[in-house]
């Protein structure tokens, strides 16, 4: 924020003696840094404390020249006020000419579903969730057959049916996961956006809560953990439903247990610390990190470079908090890789082996026509899924190059 450029610097269209038409701003003071943004545009940025003070002066009605002079008197050096105004304009924090104060930015709408969000995460609701989860856990202890396990996935002799029902069974649960994130944020008046992303070879739904940075840290934890709460509740409901159906509809009970196990795997996925999962976001929020993943990756990269004798990567480009935390989080990332390999060896490999072996036997043996068609259709579905992942990866690469 500090600069040797004088406060009298001119910029096209900037009147240094006229107060800026700033939108309604929110501030979150976190020591040496302050997050500033506007709920009207849902854009936020982190400013140094002295820069945030300058923004406050402008928001209180001081002209750019007055604010720059008061900054010079307080800090003993000048500031490039025109550069600050340009940053505020780029963030959309300046109202266009003729727009009334408090008017939402073009393309934005009032935050909906706030009342529903408050109801879903009210104290009675949370107590109910805890009781439901405890009841499901107790029932698993009483009936060991309800405990999630890999063999629950094969609830039908038709593997195509297994894959399709698990896919369509997980789709609403994925939507529920993201809806819980969104509702937990919307109860705080925060907008949310849903998008499709990719983590390695996995397609994922992602809920963006940009305004979360503008609320106190203690209020961020529930929106971050809300998706995992939805997963736990889904497992509990599916398990209890399977328990009820065991004596009347064994097929439906097996389907419920299969979907529950697939949901357990999604919860396990949160512990893959080398990915930006909900647990990663939770840790970054609790520790005040900016981009811990990048810093930890460079720490691991430097460890490899030391072994090979190559010069290390410069860690000074990372935020000081990220550098400090990355010293131990880098090894947690390695633990995440090891955990992934364990899950791969213990779940993915045996499941894939069973599928491939049975498909081969059906295609080369004396299986029925229905069995052969089932195997061929499963192969086509697998290829289609791989194709979708490739398309998303190429789209992300093109978007990255365009930046």
Coordinates of C-alpha atoms in Angstrom, one line a residue:
X1 CA 0.0 0.0 0.0
X2 CA 2.9 2.3 0.6
X3 CA 4.2 4.2 -2.4
X4 CA 6.4 7.2 -3.2
X5 CA 3.9 8.4 -5.7
X6 CA 2.4 11.7 -4.5
X7 CA -1.3 12.0 -3.5
X8 CA -1.8 14.6 -6.3
X9 CA -1.4 11.9 -9.0
X10 CA -4.1 12.3 -11.6
X11 CA -6.0 9.6 -13.4
X12 CA -8.5 9.9 -16.3
X13 CA -12.0 10.5 -14.9
X14 CA -10.8 10.8 -11.3
X15 CA -11.7 14.0 -9.4
X16 CA -9.5 14.2 -6.3
X17 CA -11.8 16.7 -4.7
X18 CA -15.0 14.8 -5.1
X19 CA -16.2 12.0 -2.7
X20 CA -16.3 8.6 -4.2
X21 CA -19.7 6.8 -4.7
X22 CA -18.8 3.7 -2.8
X23 CA -21.2 0.9 -2.3
X24 CA -22.1 -0.4 1.2
X25 CA -18.9 -2.0 2.5
X26 CA -18.3 -4.6 5.1
X27 CA -15.0 -4.9 7.0
X28 CA -13.5 -7.9 8.8
X29 CA -10.5 -7.0 10.9
X30 CA -8.0 -9.9 11.3
X31 CA -5.0 -8.2 12.8
X32 CA -2.6 -6.9 10.2
X33 CA -5.1 -7.6 7.4
X34 CA -8.7 -6.5 6.8
X35 CA -11.1 -8.1 4.4
X36 CA -13.2 -5.5 2.6
X37 CA -16.1 -6.1 0.2
X38 CA -19.7 -5.4 -0.6
X39 CA -22.7 -7.7 -0.3
X40 CA -24.2 -5.8 -3.2
X41 CA -21.6 -7.3 -5.6
X42 CA -20.4 -10.2 -3.5
X43 CA -16.7 -9.2 -4.2
X44 CA -14.1 -9.1 -1.5
X45 CA -10.4 -8.5 -1.1
X46 CA -7.8 -8.4 1.6
X47 CA -6.1 -5.1 2.4
X48 CA -3.3 -4.2 4.8
X49 CA -4.5 -2.5 7.9
X50 CA -3.3 1.0 6.8
X51 CA -4.9 0.5 3.3
X52 CA -8.2 -0.5 5.0
X53 CA -8.0 2.7 7.1
X54 CA -7.7 4.7 3.9
X55 CA -10.7 2.9 2.4
X56 CA -12.7 3.7 5.6
X57 CA -11.9 7.4 5.1
X58 CA -13.2 7.3 1.6
X59 CA -16.3 5.4 2.6
X60 CA -17.0 8.0 5.4
X61 CA -17.1 10.8 2.7
X62 CA -13.6 12.1 2.5
X63 CA -12.4 13.1 -0.9
X64 CA -9.4 11.2 -2.4
X65 CA -7.2 14.3 -1.8
X66 CA -8.3 14.6 1.8
X67 CA -7.9 10.9 2.5
X68 CA -4.4 10.9 1.0
X69 CA -3.4 13.9 3.1
X70 CA -4.7 12.4 6.3
X71 CA -2.8 9.2 5.4
X72 CA 0.4 11.2 4.9
X73 CA 0.0 13.0 8.2
X74 CA -0.7 9.7 10.1
X75 CA 2.0 7.5 8.4
X76 CA 4.6 10.1 7.3
X77 CA 4.6 9.1 3.7
X78 CA 2.5 9.6 0.6
X79 CA 0.1 7.1 -1.1
X80 CA -0.9 6.6 -4.7
X81 CA -4.6 7.3 -4.2
X82 CA -5.4 7.0 -7.8
X83 CA -4.1 3.4 -7.7
X84 CA -6.3 2.6 -4.7
X85 CA -9.4 4.0 -6.5
X86 CA -8.6 1.9 -9.5
X87 CA -8.5 -1.2 -7.3
X88 CA -11.8 -0.3 -5.8
X89 CA -13.3 0.2 -9.2
X90 CA -11.9 -3.2 -10.4
X91 CA -13.6 -4.9 -7.5
X92 CA -16.9 -3.3 -8.4
X93 CA -17.1 -1.3 -5.1
X94 CA -17.8 2.0 -6.9
X95 CA -21.4 2.7 -7.8
X96 CA -21.9 3.7 -11.5
X97 CA -23.1 7.2 -12.1
X98 CA -26.8 7.6 -11.5
X99 CA -27.2 4.5 -9.4
X100 CA -28.8 5.1 -6.0
X101 CA -27.0 4.2 -2.9
X102 CA -27.8 0.7 -1.6
X103 CA -28.9 -0.5 -5.0
X104 CA -27.8 -4.1 -5.7
X105 CA -25.3 -4.4 -8.6
X106 CA -26.6 -5.3 -12.0
X107 CA -27.2 -9.1 -12.3
X108 CA -27.5 -9.6 -8.5
X109 CA -30.7 -10.5 -6.7
X110 CA -31.7 -10.6 -3.0
X111 CA -30.4 -13.5 -1.1
X112 CA -33.1 -16.2 -1.0
X113 CA -33.8 -19.1 1.4
X114 CA -32.4 -17.3 4.5
X115 CA -35.4 -18.4 6.6
X116 CA -35.0 -22.0 5.4
X117 CA -31.3 -21.9 6.2
X118 CA -32.0 -20.7 9.7
X119 CA -34.5 -23.5 10.3
X120 CA -32.3 -26.2 8.9
X121 CA -29.4 -25.2 11.2
X122 CA -31.5 -24.1 14.2
X123 CA -30.6 -25.6 17.6
X124 CA -33.5 -28.0 17.7
X125 CA -32.6 -29.2 14.2
X126 CA -29.0 -29.8 15.2
X127 CA -30.1 -31.7 18.3
X128 CA -32.3 -33.9 16.1
X129 CA -29.5 -34.6 13.7
X130 CA -27.3 -35.7 16.6
X131 CA -30.0 -38.0 17.9
X132 CA -30.6 -39.5 14.5
X133 CA -26.9 -40.2 14.0
X134 CA -26.6 -41.8 17.4
X135 CA -29.6 -44.0 16.7
X136 CA -28.1 -45.2 13.4
X137 CA -24.7 -45.9 15.2
X138 CA -26.5 -47.9 17.9
X139 CA -28.4 -49.9 15.3
X140 CA -25.2 -50.7 13.5
X141 CA -23.8 -52.1 16.7
X142 CA -26.9 -54.1 17.3
X143 CA -27.1 -55.4 13.7
X144 CA -23.6 -55.8 12.3
X145 CA -25.0 -56.5 8.9
X146 CA -25.8 -52.8 8.7
X147 CA -22.2 -51.7 9.0
X148 CA -20.9 -50.2 5.7
X149 CA -18.6 -52.5 3.8
X150 CA -17.4 -52.9 0.2
X151 CA -19.5 -56.0 -0.4
X152 CA -22.6 -53.9 0.0
X153 CA -21.9 -52.4 -3.4
X154 CA -22.9 -55.6 -5.2
X155 CA -26.6 -55.5 -4.4
X156 CA -27.6 -56.9 -7.9
X157 CA -26.2 -59.4 -10.3
X158 CA -26.5 -56.8 -13.1
X159 CA -23.4 -54.6 -12.7
X160 CA -24.8 -52.0 -15.1
X161 CA -27.8 -51.7 -12.8
X162 CA -25.4 -51.4 -9.8
X163 CA -23.5 -48.6 -11.5
X164 CA -26.6 -46.7 -12.7
X165 CA -28.5 -46.9 -9.4
X166 CA -25.4 -45.9 -7.4
X167 CA -24.8 -43.0 -9.7
X168 CA -28.4 -41.8 -9.7
X169 CA -28.6 -42.6 -6.0
X170 CA -25.6 -40.4 -5.2
X171 CA -26.7 -37.5 -7.4
X172 CA -29.4 -36.2 -5.0
X173 CA -27.0 -36.8 -2.1
X174 CA -24.3 -34.7 -3.8
X175 CA -27.0 -32.0 -4.4
X176 CA -27.9 -32.3 -0.7
X177 CA -24.3 -31.9 0.3
X178 CA -23.9 -28.7 -1.7
X179 CA -27.4 -27.5 -0.6
X180 CA -26.3 -27.7 3.1
X181 CA -23.3 -25.6 2.3
X182 CA -25.4 -23.0 0.5
X183 CA -28.2 -22.9 3.2
X184 CA -25.6 -22.6 6.0
X185 CA -24.2 -19.6 4.1
X186 CA -27.5 -18.1 3.1
X187 CA -28.8 -18.1 6.7
X188 CA -26.0 -15.5 7.2
X189 CA -27.1 -13.5 4.2
X190 CA -24.4 -14.9 1.8
X191 CA -24.9 -15.6 -1.8
X192 CA -23.8 -18.9 -3.2
X193 CA -22.9 -20.3 -6.7
X194 CA -22.9 -24.0 -7.8
X195 CA -20.4 -25.2 -10.4
X196 CA -18.9 -28.5 -11.7
X197 CA -15.2 -29.0 -11.0
X198 CA -12.6 -31.7 -11.0
X199 CA -10.3 -33.2 -8.3
X200 CA -7.7 -35.4 -10.1
X201 CA -10.0 -37.9 -11.9
X202 CA -13.1 -37.1 -9.9
X203 CA -15.9 -34.9 -11.1
X204 CA -17.2 -32.8 -8.2
X205 CA -19.9 -30.2 -7.5
X206 CA -18.6 -27.1 -5.8
X207 CA -20.5 -24.4 -3.9
X208 CA -18.8 -21.0 -3.9
X209 CA -19.5 -18.8 -0.8
X210 CA -17.3 -15.8 -1.7
X211 CA -18.9 -13.7 1.1
X212 CA -17.8 -16.1 3.7
X213 CA -14.5 -14.2 4.1
X214 CA -16.5 -11.2 5.3
X215 CA -18.0 -12.9 8.4
X216 CA -16.2 -13.6 11.7
X217 CA -14.1 -16.7 11.6
X218 CA -16.2 -18.6 14.2
X219 CA -19.3 -18.2 12.0
X220 CA -17.5 -19.8 9.0
X221 CA -17.1 -23.2 10.4
X222 CA -20.7 -24.4 10.1
X223 CA -21.0 -23.5 6.4
X224 CA -17.7 -25.3 5.8
X225 CA -18.8 -28.4 7.7
X226 CA -22.4 -28.4 6.5
X227 CA -21.8 -30.6 3.5
X228 CA -20.1 -33.3 5.7
X229 CA -23.1 -33.0 8.1
X230 CA -25.4 -33.8 5.2
X231 CA -23.4 -36.9 4.3
X232 CA -23.5 -38.2 7.9
X233 CA -27.3 -37.6 8.0
X234 CA -27.7 -39.4 4.6
X235 CA -25.7 -42.4 5.9
X236 CA -27.9 -42.5 9.1
X237 CA -31.2 -42.3 7.2
X238 CA -30.2 -44.9 4.7
X239 CA -29.0 -47.3 7.4
X240 CA -32.2 -46.9 9.4
X241 CA -34.3 -47.3 6.3
X242 CA -32.4 -50.5 5.4
X243 CA -33.0 -51.8 8.9
X244 CA -36.7 -51.2 8.5
X245 CA -36.9 -52.8 5.1
X246 CA -34.8 -55.9 5.8
X247 CA -37.8 -58.0 6.7
X248 CA -40.1 -56.8 3.9
X249 CA -38.0 -55.7 0.9
X250 CA -34.5 -57.2 1.0
X251 CA -33.6 -55.7 -2.5
X252 CA -34.5 -52.2 -1.4
X253 CA -32.6 -52.7 1.8
X254 CA -29.5 -53.8 -0.1
X255 CA -29.8 -50.7 -2.3
X256 CA -29.9 -48.4 0.7
X257 CA -26.8 -50.0 2.2
X258 CA -25.0 -49.7 -1.1
X259 CA -25.7 -46.0 -1.4
X260 CA -24.8 -45.6 2.2
X261 CA -21.4 -47.2 1.6
X262 CA -20.8 -45.0 -1.4
X263 CA -21.5 -42.0 0.8
X264 CA -19.0 -43.2 3.4
X265 CA -16.4 -43.3 0.6
X266 CA -17.2 -39.6 -0.1
X267 CA -16.6 -38.8 3.5
X268 CA -13.3 -40.7 3.5
X269 CA -12.4 -38.6 0.4
X270 CA -12.4 -35.5 2.7
X271 CA -9.2 -36.9 4.3
X272 CA -7.3 -36.7 1.0
X273 CA -5.4 -33.7 2.3
X274 CA -3.5 -33.1 -1.0
X275 CA -6.9 -32.0 -2.4
X276 CA -8.8 -28.8 -1.5
X277 CA -11.5 -30.7 0.4
X278 CA -13.8 -29.3 3.1
X279 CA -11.4 -30.4 5.8
X280 CA -8.6 -28.5 4.0
X281 CA -10.8 -25.3 3.9
X282 CA -11.7 -25.8 7.6
X283 CA -8.0 -26.0 8.5
X284 CA -7.1 -23.0 6.4
X285 CA -9.9 -21.0 8.0
X286 CA -8.9 -22.0 11.6
X287 CA -5.3 -21.2 11.0
X288 CA -5.8 -18.0 8.9
X289 CA -4.0 -19.3 5.8
X290 CA -4.3 -17.8 2.3
X291 CA -3.1 -20.6 -0.1
X292 CA -1.7 -23.3 2.1
X293 CA -1.9 -25.9 -0.7
X294 CA 0.6 -24.0 -2.9
X295 CA 3.0 -23.4 0.0
X296 CA 2.9 -27.0 1.2
X297 CA 3.4 -28.2 -2.3
X298 CA 6.5 -26.1 -2.6
X299 CA 7.8 -27.4 0.7
X300 CA 7.4 -31.0 -0.6
X301 CA 9.0 -29.9 -3.9
X302 CA 12.0 -28.5 -2.1
X303 CA 12.4 -31.7 -0.1
X304 CA 12.6 -33.6 -3.4
X305 CA 15.0 -31.0 -4.8
X306 CA 17.3 -31.3 -1.9
X307 CA 17.5 -35.1 -2.6
X308 CA 18.3 -34.5 -6.2
X309 CA 20.6 -31.6 -5.6
X310 CA 18.6 -29.0 -7.5
X311 CA 18.1 -25.4 -6.2
X312 CA 15.0 -25.0 -4.0
X313 CA 11.9 -23.0 -4.9
X314 CA 11.6 -19.6 -3.3
X315 CA 9.1 -19.9 -0.4
X316 CA 9.1 -16.1 0.3
X317 CA 6.4 -15.6 -2.3
X318 CA 3.9 -17.3 0.0
X319 CA 2.1 -15.6 2.9
X320 CA 4.0 -15.9 6.2
X321 CA 1.2 -17.9 7.8
X322 CA 1.2 -20.3 4.9
X323 CA 5.0 -20.8 5.2
X324 CA 4.8 -21.5 8.9
X325 CA 1.9 -24.0 8.6
X326 CA 3.2 -25.6 5.5
X327 CA 6.2 -26.9 7.4
X328 CA 4.0 -29.6 9.1
X329 CA 1.0 -29.6 6.7
X330 CA 3.3 -30.8 3.9
X331 CA 3.7 -34.0 5.8
X332 CA 0.0 -34.2 6.3
X333 CA -0.4 -34.0 2.5
X334 CA 1.9 -37.0 2.3
X335 CA -0.3 -38.8 4.8
X336 CA -3.2 -38.0 2.5
X337 CA -1.4 -39.7 -0.4
X338 CA -0.7 -42.7 1.8
X339 CA -4.3 -42.9 2.9
X340 CA -5.4 -42.6 -0.8
X341 CA -3.2 -45.6 -1.7
X342 CA -4.6 -47.5 1.3
X343 CA -8.2 -46.9 0.1
X344 CA -7.2 -47.7 -3.5
X345 CA -5.6 -51.0 -2.5
X346 CA -8.3 -51.9 0.0
X347 CA -11.4 -50.8 -1.9
X348 CA -10.9 -49.7 -5.4
X349 CA -8.6 -52.6 -6.6
X350 CA -10.7 -55.4 -5.1
X351 CA -13.9 -53.9 -6.5
X352 CA -12.4 -53.2 -9.9
X353 CA -10.9 -56.7 -10.0
X354 CA -14.3 -58.3 -9.2
X355 CA -16.0 -56.2 -11.9
X356 CA -13.4 -56.9 -14.6
X357 CA -13.1 -60.6 -13.8
X358 CA -16.8 -61.1 -14.0
X359 CA -17.1 -59.0 -17.1
X360 CA -14.4 -61.1 -18.8
X361 CA -16.0 -64.4 -17.7
X362 CA -19.3 -63.2 -19.1
X363 CA -17.9 -62.1 -22.4
X364 CA -15.7 -65.1 -23.0
X365 CA -17.6 -67.9 -21.2
X366 CA -21.0 -69.3 -21.6
X367 CA -22.9 -66.5 -20.0
X368 CA -26.4 -65.6 -21.2
X369 CA -27.0 -62.9 -23.8
X370 CA -28.3 -60.6 -21.0
X371 CA -25.1 -61.1 -19.1
X372 CA -22.9 -60.2 -22.1
X373 CA -25.0 -57.1 -22.9
X374 CA -24.8 -56.1 -19.3
X375 CA -21.0 -56.3 -19.4
X376 CA -20.8 -54.4 -22.8
X377 CA -23.0 -51.6 -21.5
X378 CA -20.9 -51.3 -18.3
X379 CA -17.8 -50.9 -20.5
X380 CA -19.5 -48.1 -22.5
X381 CA -20.6 -46.3 -19.3
X382 CA -17.0 -46.5 -18.0
X383 CA -15.7 -45.0 -21.2
X384 CA -18.3 -42.3 -21.1
X385 CA -17.4 -41.3 -17.6
X386 CA -13.7 -41.1 -18.5
X387 CA -14.6 -39.0 -21.5
X388 CA -16.5 -36.5 -19.3
X389 CA -13.5 -36.2 -17.0
X390 CA -11.2 -35.5 -20.0
X391 CA -13.6 -32.9 -21.4
X392 CA -13.8 -31.1 -18.0
X393 CA -10.0 -31.2 -17.7
X394 CA -9.5 -29.7 -21.2
X395 CA -12.0 -27.0 -20.4
X396 CA -10.1 -26.1 -17.2
X397 CA -6.8 -26.0 -19.1
X398 CA -8.3 -23.7 -21.8
X399 CA -9.7 -21.4 -19.1
X400 CA -6.4 -21.3 -17.3
X401 CA -4.6 -20.3 -20.5
X402 CA -7.1 -17.6 -21.2
X403 CA -6.3 -15.9 -17.9

